[in-house]
Coordinates of C-alpha atoms and ligand atoms in Angstrom, one line a residue:
M1 CA -0.1 0.1 0.0
A2 CA 1.5 3.3 -0.9
K3 CA 1.8 5.8 1.7
T4 CA 0.7 9.3 0.5
Y5 CA 1.9 12.7 1.0
D6 CA 1.3 16.5 -0.7
V7 CA 5.0 16.4 -2.0
V8 CA 7.6 13.8 -2.2
V9 CA 11.3 14.9 -2.7
V10 CA 13.6 12.7 -4.1
G11 CA 17.4 13.3 -3.2
A12 CA 19.1 14.9 0.0
G13 CA 21.7 16.7 -1.6
P14 CA 22.2 20.6 -0.8
S15 CA 19.1 21.2 -3.4
G16 CA 16.7 18.6 -1.9
L17 CA 17.2 19.2 1.7
L18 CA 16.4 23.1 1.2
A19 CA 13.1 22.2 -1.2
A20 CA 11.7 19.8 1.8
K21 CA 12.8 22.3 4.4
A22 CA 10.7 25.0 2.2
A23 CA 7.8 22.6 1.8
G24 CA 7.5 21.4 5.2
Q25 CA 7.7 24.7 6.6
A26 CA 4.4 25.7 4.8
G27 CA 2.9 22.7 7.0
F28 CA 2.4 20.3 3.8
S29 CA 3.0 16.6 4.5
V30 CA 6.4 16.1 2.8
A31 CA 8.5 12.9 2.3
L32 CA 12.1 13.2 1.6
L33 CA 13.6 10.2 0.0
E34 CA 17.2 9.6 -0.1
R35 CA 19.1 6.5 -1.6
K36 CA 22.2 6.8 0.9
S37 CA 21.5 5.3 4.4
D38 CA 23.4 8.1 5.8
I39 CA 22.5 11.7 4.6
T40 CA 25.1 13.2 6.6
R41 CA 27.9 11.1 5.1
L42 CA 29.2 12.8 1.9
E43 CA 29.6 10.1 -0.5
R44 CA 30.5 12.2 -3.4
A45 CA 34.0 14.4 -4.0
C46 CA 33.1 17.8 -3.7
G47 CA 35.4 21.0 -3.4
Q48 CA 33.1 22.4 0.0
T49 CA 33.2 25.7 -0.9
L50 CA 30.8 28.3 -1.3
V51 CA 30.4 30.1 -4.7
S52 CA 30.3 33.0 -4.7
V53 CA 30.4 35.3 -1.7
N54 CA 31.7 38.4 -3.3
D55 CA 29.4 38.7 -6.4
Y56 CA 26.0 38.2 -7.5
Y57 CA 25.0 34.4 -8.5
F58 CA 21.8 33.3 -9.3
D59 CA 20.6 36.7 -8.4
D60 CA 21.9 36.3 -4.7
V61 CA 25.0 36.8 -2.8
V62 CA 25.9 34.2 0.0
H63 CA 26.6 35.5 3.4
Y64 CA 27.9 33.6 6.5
N65 CA 26.6 35.4 9.4
R66 CA 29.3 34.8 11.8
K67 CA 27.6 36.1 14.9
G68 CA 24.4 33.6 14.5
K69 CA 26.5 31.0 12.7
R70 CA 24.1 31.1 9.9
I71 CA 24.4 30.4 6.1
A72 CA 22.3 33.3 4.3
F73 CA 21.0 33.5 1.0
I74 CA 20.3 37.3 1.7
K75 CA 18.1 38.3 -1.4
S76 CA 16.4 34.8 -1.7
G77 CA 15.1 35.3 2.0
F78 CA 16.2 32.0 3.6
S79 CA 19.1 31.0 5.9
F80 CA 19.8 27.9 7.7
A81 CA 22.3 26.9 10.9
Y82 CA 25.8 26.0 10.2
D83 CA 27.6 25.1 13.5
G84 CA 30.8 23.7 11.8
P85 CA 33.9 25.4 10.9
I86 CA 34.5 27.6 8.0
K87 CA 37.6 29.2 6.2
N88 CA 37.4 32.2 4.1
C89 CA 39.0 31.7 0.6
A90 CA 41.1 34.7 -0.1
A91 CA 41.4 34.4 -3.8
W92 CA 41.5 31.7 -7.0
H93 CA 45.1 31.2 -8.7
I94 CA 45.5 29.0 -11.8
F95 CA 49.0 28.1 -12.4
S96 CA 50.1 26.9 -15.9
P97 CA 52.2 23.6 -15.8
G98 CA 55.5 25.3 -15.6
G99 CA 54.1 27.6 -12.3
N100 CA 53.4 30.6 -13.9
R101 CA 50.3 32.3 -12.3
L102 CA 47.0 33.8 -13.3
P103 CA 45.5 35.1 -10.2
F104 CA 41.7 36.1 -9.4
G105 CA 42.3 38.3 -6.7
L106 CA 45.7 38.9 -4.8
P107 CA 45.0 37.3 -1.1
E108 CA 47.7 39.9 0.5
E109 CA 44.9 42.7 -0.7
T110 CA 41.5 40.4 0.1
R111 CA 42.5 39.4 3.3
K112 CA 42.7 42.8 4.7
K113 CA 38.9 42.9 4.2
G114 CA 38.2 40.0 6.3
D115 CA 34.9 38.3 5.6
F116 CA 34.0 40.9 3.1
G117 CA 37.2 40.2 1.0
A118 CA 36.7 36.4 0.7
V119 CA 36.2 35.0 -2.8
G120 CA 34.3 32.0 -1.4
I121 CA 34.0 29.9 1.9
A122 CA 35.4 26.7 2.6
Y123 CA 33.0 24.7 5.1
D124 CA 32.5 20.9 6.1
K125 CA 30.0 19.4 3.9
E126 CA 29.2 16.7 6.1
I127 CA 28.3 19.4 9.1
L128 CA 26.3 21.0 6.7
F129 CA 24.1 18.3 5.7
R130 CA 23.8 17.4 9.6
C131 CA 22.6 20.8 10.4
L132 CA 20.3 21.1 7.3
L133 CA 18.6 17.8 8.3
D134 CA 18.1 18.9 11.6
E135 CA 16.1 21.9 10.2
V136 CA 14.3 19.5 7.6
R137 CA 13.2 17.2 10.5
Q138 CA 12.1 20.1 12.6
A139 CA 9.9 21.3 9.6
G140 CA 8.2 18.1 9.9
V141 CA 9.3 16.3 7.2
E142 CA 9.2 12.7 7.3
V143 CA 13.1 11.5 6.0
I144 CA 13.5 8.0 4.7
T145 CA 16.9 6.8 3.7
G146 CA 17.5 3.7 2.0
I147 CA 15.5 4.3 -1.1
D148 CA 16.6 3.9 -4.5
V149 CA 13.9 5.4 -6.6
A150 CA 13.7 3.3 -9.8
G151 CA 10.1 4.4 -11.0
V152 CA 8.0 7.4 -11.1
T153 CA 4.5 7.4 -12.9
P154 CA 2.4 10.4 -13.1
A155 CA -1.2 9.5 -12.5
G156 CA -3.6 12.2 -13.0
A157 CA -3.7 14.5 -10.4
G158 CA -0.5 13.2 -8.7
V159 CA 2.5 10.7 -9.1
T160 CA 3.7 7.8 -7.6
V161 CA 7.2 7.0 -7.0
N162 CA 8.7 3.6 -6.6
G163 CA 11.8 2.2 -5.2
S164 CA 13.6 -0.6 -2.8
G165 CA 10.3 -2.2 -2.9
K166 CA 8.1 0.6 -1.2
S167 CA 5.8 3.0 -3.1
F168 CA 4.7 6.9 -2.2
E169 CA 2.0 8.9 -4.0
A170 CA 2.3 12.5 -3.8
E171 CA 0.6 15.5 -5.2
Y172 CA 3.9 16.9 -6.6
L173 CA 7.3 15.5 -6.8
I174 CA 10.4 17.6 -6.4
A175 CA 13.4 15.6 -8.2
A176 CA 16.6 16.7 -6.7
D177 CA 18.5 13.5 -7.3
G178 CA 21.6 15.2 -9.0
C179 CA 23.2 15.8 -12.5
N180 CA 22.8 12.0 -13.4
S181 CA 19.1 12.3 -12.7
R182 CA 17.4 8.9 -13.5
I183 CA 14.0 10.5 -12.8
A184 CA 15.0 13.4 -15.6
R185 CA 16.1 10.5 -17.9
M186 CA 12.9 8.3 -17.2
L187 CA 10.4 11.1 -17.7
G188 CA 12.0 12.2 -20.9
F189 CA 13.6 15.5 -19.7
N190 CA 16.9 14.7 -21.3
K191 CA 15.4 14.5 -24.9
G192 CA 17.0 17.5 -26.7
R193 CA 19.7 17.9 -24.3
T194 CA 23.3 18.1 -25.8
F195 CA 25.6 15.6 -24.4
Y196 CA 29.1 16.8 -24.2
S197 CA 31.1 14.6 -21.8
Y198 CA 31.7 13.4 -18.4
L199 CA 33.3 15.0 -15.6
L200 CA 35.4 12.1 -13.6
S201 CA 37.2 13.1 -10.2
K202 CA 39.4 11.3 -7.8
G203 CA 41.1 13.0 -4.9
W204 CA 42.2 13.1 -1.4
Y205 CA 42.2 15.2 1.9
M206 CA 45.5 16.3 2.3
R207 CA 47.6 17.4 5.2
K208 CA 51.2 19.1 5.3
V209 CA 50.9 20.3 1.4
K210 CA 53.3 22.9 0.9
A211 CA 51.1 24.9 -1.2
P212 CA 51.5 28.9 -1.2
A213 CA 48.7 29.4 1.3
S214 CA 46.1 27.1 2.8
D215 CA 43.3 29.7 2.0
L216 CA 43.9 29.8 -1.6
L217 CA 42.0 28.1 -4.4
I218 CA 44.3 26.7 -6.8
S219 CA 43.9 25.0 -10.0
S220 CA 46.1 23.6 -12.8
I221 CA 46.3 21.7 -16.0
T222 CA 48.5 18.8 -17.5
Q223 CA 48.7 18.0 -21.4
K224 CA 50.6 15.0 -20.3
T225 CA 47.8 12.6 -20.7
V226 CA 45.7 11.8 -23.7
A227 CA 43.2 14.6 -23.1
P228 CA 43.6 17.2 -20.2
G229 CA 43.9 16.3 -17.0
L230 CA 43.1 19.1 -14.1
M231 CA 44.1 19.6 -10.4
F232 CA 41.9 21.8 -7.9
I233 CA 43.0 22.4 -4.7
F234 CA 40.5 23.6 -2.3
P235 CA 41.1 25.0 1.1
R236 CA 39.6 23.0 4.2
P237 CA 38.1 24.8 7.3
Y238 CA 40.8 22.6 9.4
A239 CA 44.1 24.1 9.9
D240 CA 46.1 23.8 7.0
D241 CA 44.4 20.7 5.2
L242 CA 43.6 20.8 1.9
N243 CA 41.1 18.7 -0.6
V244 CA 43.1 18.1 -3.5
I245 CA 40.9 16.9 -6.4
F246 CA 42.0 15.7 -9.9
L247 CA 39.6 16.0 -12.9
T248 CA 39.0 14.9 -16.4
L249 CA 36.4 15.2 -18.8
D250 CA 37.6 12.2 -20.9
P251 CA 37.5 8.6 -19.6
R252 CA 40.6 7.8 -21.5
V253 CA 42.5 9.7 -19.0
N254 CA 43.8 7.8 -16.0
L255 CA 43.4 9.9 -12.7
D256 CA 45.9 8.3 -11.1
E257 CA 48.5 9.3 -13.7
V258 CA 47.1 13.0 -13.3
A259 CA 47.5 12.7 -9.7
A260 CA 51.0 11.0 -9.9
Y261 CA 52.1 13.6 -12.6
F262 CA 51.1 16.6 -10.1
T263 CA 52.5 15.3 -7.0
K264 CA 55.6 13.4 -8.2
E265 CA 56.9 14.4 -11.8
N266 CA 56.0 18.0 -12.6
P267 CA 59.2 20.1 -11.4
F268 CA 56.8 23.0 -9.9
F269 CA 54.1 21.1 -8.0
S270 CA 55.9 18.1 -6.9
K271 CA 57.7 20.1 -4.4
W272 CA 54.1 20.9 -2.6
F273 CA 53.7 17.6 -2.2
Q274 CA 57.1 16.0 -0.6
G275 CA 56.2 14.8 2.7
A276 CA 52.2 15.7 2.2
E277 CA 49.9 13.1 3.9
R278 CA 46.9 11.6 2.0
L279 CA 43.6 11.5 4.4
K280 CA 40.2 10.6 2.8
E281 CA 40.0 9.3 -0.7
S282 CA 36.8 10.8 -2.7
A283 CA 35.6 10.4 -6.4
S284 CA 32.7 11.5 -8.7
A285 CA 31.6 10.6 -12.0
Q286 CA 28.7 12.9 -13.5
Y287 CA 27.6 13.3 -17.0
I288 CA 27.8 17.0 -18.5
Y289 CA 24.6 17.5 -20.7
S290 CA 23.4 21.0 -21.8
P291 CA 20.6 22.3 -19.2
V292 CA 16.9 21.1 -19.2
L293 CA 15.0 24.0 -20.4
D294 CA 11.6 23.3 -18.9
P295 CA 12.1 22.0 -15.6
Y296 CA 8.5 21.2 -15.2
R297 CA 5.9 18.6 -16.6
D298 CA 3.3 16.0 -15.3
R299 CA 3.6 17.3 -11.6
V300 CA 7.2 16.9 -11.3
L301 CA 9.7 19.6 -10.8
L302 CA 13.4 19.6 -11.2
A303 CA 15.6 21.3 -8.5
G304 CA 19.4 21.7 -8.4
D305 CA 22.0 20.0 -10.6
T306 CA 19.0 17.5 -11.9
G307 CA 18.4 20.2 -14.6
A308 CA 21.8 21.6 -14.9
C309 CA 24.7 21.5 -17.0
Q310 CA 26.5 19.1 -14.8
E311 CA 26.6 21.5 -11.7
L312 CA 24.7 24.8 -10.4
E313 CA 27.4 24.5 -7.6
N314 CA 26.0 24.2 -4.1
S315 CA 24.9 27.5 -3.7
G316 CA 23.0 27.6 -6.9
A317 CA 21.5 24.0 -6.0
M318 CA 20.5 25.5 -2.5
I319 CA 18.7 28.6 -4.2
S320 CA 17.0 26.5 -6.7
G321 CA 16.0 24.0 -4.2
W322 CA 14.5 26.6 -1.8
K323 CA 12.4 28.0 -4.5
A324 CA 11.3 24.6 -6.0
G325 CA 10.1 23.6 -2.5
S326 CA 8.4 27.4 -1.8
A327 CA 6.8 26.9 -5.5
V328 CA 5.5 23.5 -4.8
A329 CA 3.9 24.7 -1.6
A330 CA 2.4 27.7 -3.2
A331 CA 1.1 25.5 -5.8
L332 CA -0.7 23.2 -3.2
K333 CA -2.2 26.3 -1.7
E334 CA -3.4 27.3 -4.8
N335 CA -4.9 24.3 -5.8
R336 CA -6.8 23.8 -2.3
V337 CA -8.2 27.2 -2.4
G338 CA -8.9 27.4 -6.4
L339 CA -6.5 29.8 -7.1
A340 CA -5.2 29.7 -11.0
S341 CA -1.9 28.2 -11.1
Q342 CA 1.2 31.0 -10.7
A343 CA 3.6 29.2 -8.4
I344 CA 5.2 26.5 -10.6
P345 CA 5.1 28.9 -13.7
Q346 CA 7.2 31.6 -11.8
Y347 CA 9.4 29.0 -11.0
V348 CA 10.2 28.0 -14.4
A349 CA 10.4 31.6 -15.5
W350 CA 12.8 32.2 -13.0
W351 CA 14.9 29.1 -13.8
K352 CA 14.9 30.3 -17.5
S353 CA 15.8 33.8 -16.7
T354 CA 18.3 33.2 -13.7
Y355 CA 20.2 30.3 -15.0
I356 CA 19.4 29.5 -18.6
E357 CA 19.9 33.3 -19.8
K358 CA 22.1 34.8 -17.4
C359 CA 24.3 31.8 -16.6
P360 CA 24.9 30.3 -20.2
H361 CA 25.9 26.7 -19.8
E362 CA 28.2 27.4 -22.8
A363 CA 30.2 30.0 -20.8
Y364 CA 30.4 27.3 -17.7
L365 CA 31.9 25.1 -20.4
M366 CA 34.2 27.5 -21.5
N367 CA 36.2 26.9 -18.4
F368 CA 37.4 23.9 -19.4
A369 CA 38.4 25.1 -23.2
L370 CA 41.6 26.7 -22.7
P371 CA 43.8 23.3 -22.5
Y372 CA 42.0 21.8 -25.4
V373 CA 43.2 24.5 -27.5
M374 CA 46.2 25.4 -26.3
D375 CA 47.4 21.7 -26.6
R376 CA 51.3 22.2 -25.3
E377 CA 52.3 22.8 -21.9
E378 CA 54.8 25.1 -23.1
D379 CA 52.1 27.3 -24.9
L380 CA 50.0 27.9 -21.4
D381 CA 53.5 28.4 -19.8
Y382 CA 53.7 31.3 -22.2
I383 CA 50.4 32.7 -22.4
F384 CA 50.5 32.5 -18.8
S385 CA 53.5 34.5 -18.5
L386 CA 52.3 37.4 -20.0
V387 CA 49.8 38.3 -17.2
K388 CA 51.2 41.2 -15.7
N389 CA 48.0 42.2 -13.4
P390 CA 45.6 40.0 -11.1
L391 CA 42.3 39.6 -12.5
P392 CA 39.5 40.7 -10.2
P393 CA 39.2 38.3 -6.9
C394 CA 36.4 35.8 -7.9
W395 CA 35.4 32.0 -7.8
N396 CA 32.4 32.2 -9.8
P397 CA 32.9 30.2 -12.9
Y398 CA 30.7 32.7 -15.3
A399 CA 32.4 35.9 -14.1
A400 CA 35.8 34.2 -14.2
I401 CA 35.5 33.1 -18.0
A402 CA 34.3 36.7 -18.9
H403 CA 37.7 37.8 -17.2
M404 CA 39.6 35.3 -19.0
G405 CA 38.0 36.3 -22.2
A406 CA 38.9 40.0 -21.8
L407 CA 42.5 39.1 -20.8
I408 CA 43.1 37.1 -23.7
Q409 CA 41.9 39.9 -25.8
S410 CA 44.1 42.1 -24.1
L411 CA 47.3 40.0 -24.5
V412 CA 46.3 39.5 -28.5
P413 CA 48.6 42.0 -30.1
T414 CA 51.7 40.9 -28.0
I415 CA 51.0 37.1 -29.2
Q416 CA 50.7 38.0 -32.6
K417 CA 53.9 39.9 -32.4
E418 CA 56.0 37.2 -30.2
R419 CA 54.3 33.9 -31.2
P420 CA 52.0 34.1 -34.2
D421 CA 52.0 30.4 -34.5
L422 CA 49.6 30.4 -31.4
M423 CA 47.2 32.7 -33.0
P424 CA 45.1 29.7 -34.6
K425 CA 44.8 27.8 -31.6
L426 CA 43.4 30.9 -29.8
A427 CA 41.2 31.5 -32.5
A428 CA 40.0 28.1 -32.0
M429 CA 38.3 29.4 -28.5
S430 CA 35.6 31.1 -30.6
R431 CA 34.3 27.8 -31.8
P432 CA 31.4 25.8 -30.2
M433 CA 32.2 23.8 -27.4
T434 CA 30.8 20.8 -29.3
E435 CA 33.7 21.3 -31.5
I436 CA 36.3 21.9 -29.0
L437 CA 35.1 18.7 -26.8
A438 CA 34.4 16.6 -30.2
A439 CA 37.3 14.0 -29.3
T440 CA 36.4 13.7 -25.7
T441 CA 32.7 13.5 -26.4
A442 CA 33.3 10.7 -28.8
A443 CA 35.4 8.8 -26.2
C444 CA 32.1 9.0 -23.8
S445 CA 28.7 7.1 -24.0
P446 CA 25.9 9.1 -22.7
L447 CA 24.0 5.9 -22.2
Q448 CA 26.1 4.5 -19.3
E449 CA 24.7 4.2 -16.1
L450 CA 26.5 6.6 -14.0
D451 CA 25.8 7.1 -10.3
Ligands
FAD501 C1 34.8 17.3 -8.1 C2 33.4 18.4 -7.6 C3 33.9 19.4 -6.9 C4 33.0 20.2 -6.6 N1 33.1 21.5 -5.7 C5 32.5 22.2 -5.6 C6 32.6 23.5 -4.8 O1 33.7 23.7 -4.8 N2 31.7 24.4 -4.7 C7 30.5 24.2 -5.0 O2 29.7 25.1 -4.8 N3 29.8 22.9 -5.8 C8 30.9 22.2 -6.0 N4 30.6 21.0 -6.6 C9 29.1 21.1 -7.2 C10 28.2 20.6 -6.1 O3 28.7 19.3 -5.3 C11 26.9 20.3 -6.6 O4 26.5 21.5 -7.6 C12 25.5 20.3 -5.6 O5 26.3 18.9 -4.6 C13 24.3 20.0 -6.2 O6 23.6 19.5 -5.1 P1 22.1 18.8 -5.4 O7 21.5 18.6 -4.3 O8 21.6 19.3 -6.8 O9 22.7 17.4 -6.3 P2 23.5 16.2 -5.3 O10 24.5 17.1 -4.3 O11 24.2 15.2 -6.4 O12 22.6 15.2 -4.4 C14 21.8 14.4 -5.2 C15 21.1 13.5 -4.1 O13 20.5 12.6 -4.8 C16 20.6 11.2 -4.2 N5 20.0 10.6 -5.2 C17 20.4 10.4 -6.5 N6 19.7 9.2 -7.2 C18 18.6 8.8 -6.4 C19 17.7 7.9 -6.5 N7 17.6 6.9 -7.6 N8 16.6 7.8 -5.5 C20 17.2 8.2 -4.2 N9 18.3 9.2 -4.0 C21 19.2 9.6 -5.1 C22 22.1 11.2 -4.2 O14 22.4 10.2 -3.4 C23 22.1 12.4 -3.3 O15 22.2 12.7 -2.1 C24 31.6 20.0 -7.0 C25 31.1 19.0 -7.8 C26 32.2 18.1 -8.0 C27 31.9 16.7 -8.9

């Protein structure tokens, strides 16, 4: 016998937790279904930073309320308790393989501004999950773990959800099951989406890394593999610990080789890792699709990464989850009192204007383009050697790529004079991402089940 709710939310990541909290606080009966047995355990790699605290992102700006120990999304009008440690991220520096630096912000400057100079905030996602879960339960939500949702059937004025031998019925379903969403695939939301590639990662929390500072976001690139390999170093909010993650879009790249390259072989970076200790390991495997343009049909609303081009970032997922939960709660009220439907159409309009239009996925993907067109490490070293001034402090992929585009434009006259051979490669940056990534896309299969 199926149990009946007003709302079922599938997925207890950042977006699902906020969606359940919003709908539960409005007093509706809400079930939150999660496949993991322990919601507070982080099972997938994440940099665990909040993007973006010093500029608008999804029409909001994230703020850590130190006194009240709360994370606040000021414009969207919600906040939640977070009683774990945080660390301000002072700047984001991209290094070429040879160690030339492209800085988004100078840490010696941003640190002077304290909380208002940071580009991002490093936090502990397991503590954030625990804090959010407490609030979800306080909101009266029934939290059911160990449910791997495998079937969703829209039925008239509701939806039936099946998984792990159980059945649930609800007036609305919020699908917050992440970027490899089975629900989106089953219900046909993926039709018409462009498949680009995978995003594969593997990494470790690390101690005793001799990076330039433990409050810097650092990334770099290698071309020694068949397709580009990337390294991201994220600050952790525990002393000088770091979260070091190796990434690729291409399944032909062996991430252990990428890790070995940076930590043992590359003359510039390997020094940082001498004597470093590896702590907890993490990994992830995701699809990169173009976003879902219309995230609602048949009483199913998509929230967070479910309809996104790989990721909305934690901040975007939380904002989207909160808005989706609020929209469904308002829709329930509309249905009960006989009002014309406007809450869900408004969510869909918000998704289109705030995400699809203002954060074009092509811009997000362009963050991966440079190593695809500049296909020799020497070329990247040369381009980065030309950077004389810092770019604005930034940890927002959409803003960063705009700054990067302006920087490269400003370098063109010099490159034209000194290295005309690089101009055709630079020109390739203006090709569509489907062309830039063509060889990688061909090496991936969008039908493979990645979880
Ligand atoms: C390597 C890496 C580094 C990242 N670093 C950062 C960073 O530094 N800062 C940042 O802001 N973002 C970062 N992100 C992105 C961030 O992790 C996501 O944007 C965010 O977690 C999305 O939240 P979500 O709730 O939409 O989805 P998810 O976090 O993916 O949550 C989905 C939930 O649904 C559950 N689920 C899935 N399928 C089912 C099913 N069939 N039945 C039941 N439950 C199901 C999953 O177990 C999971 O709990 C990173 C991502 C990766 C991969």
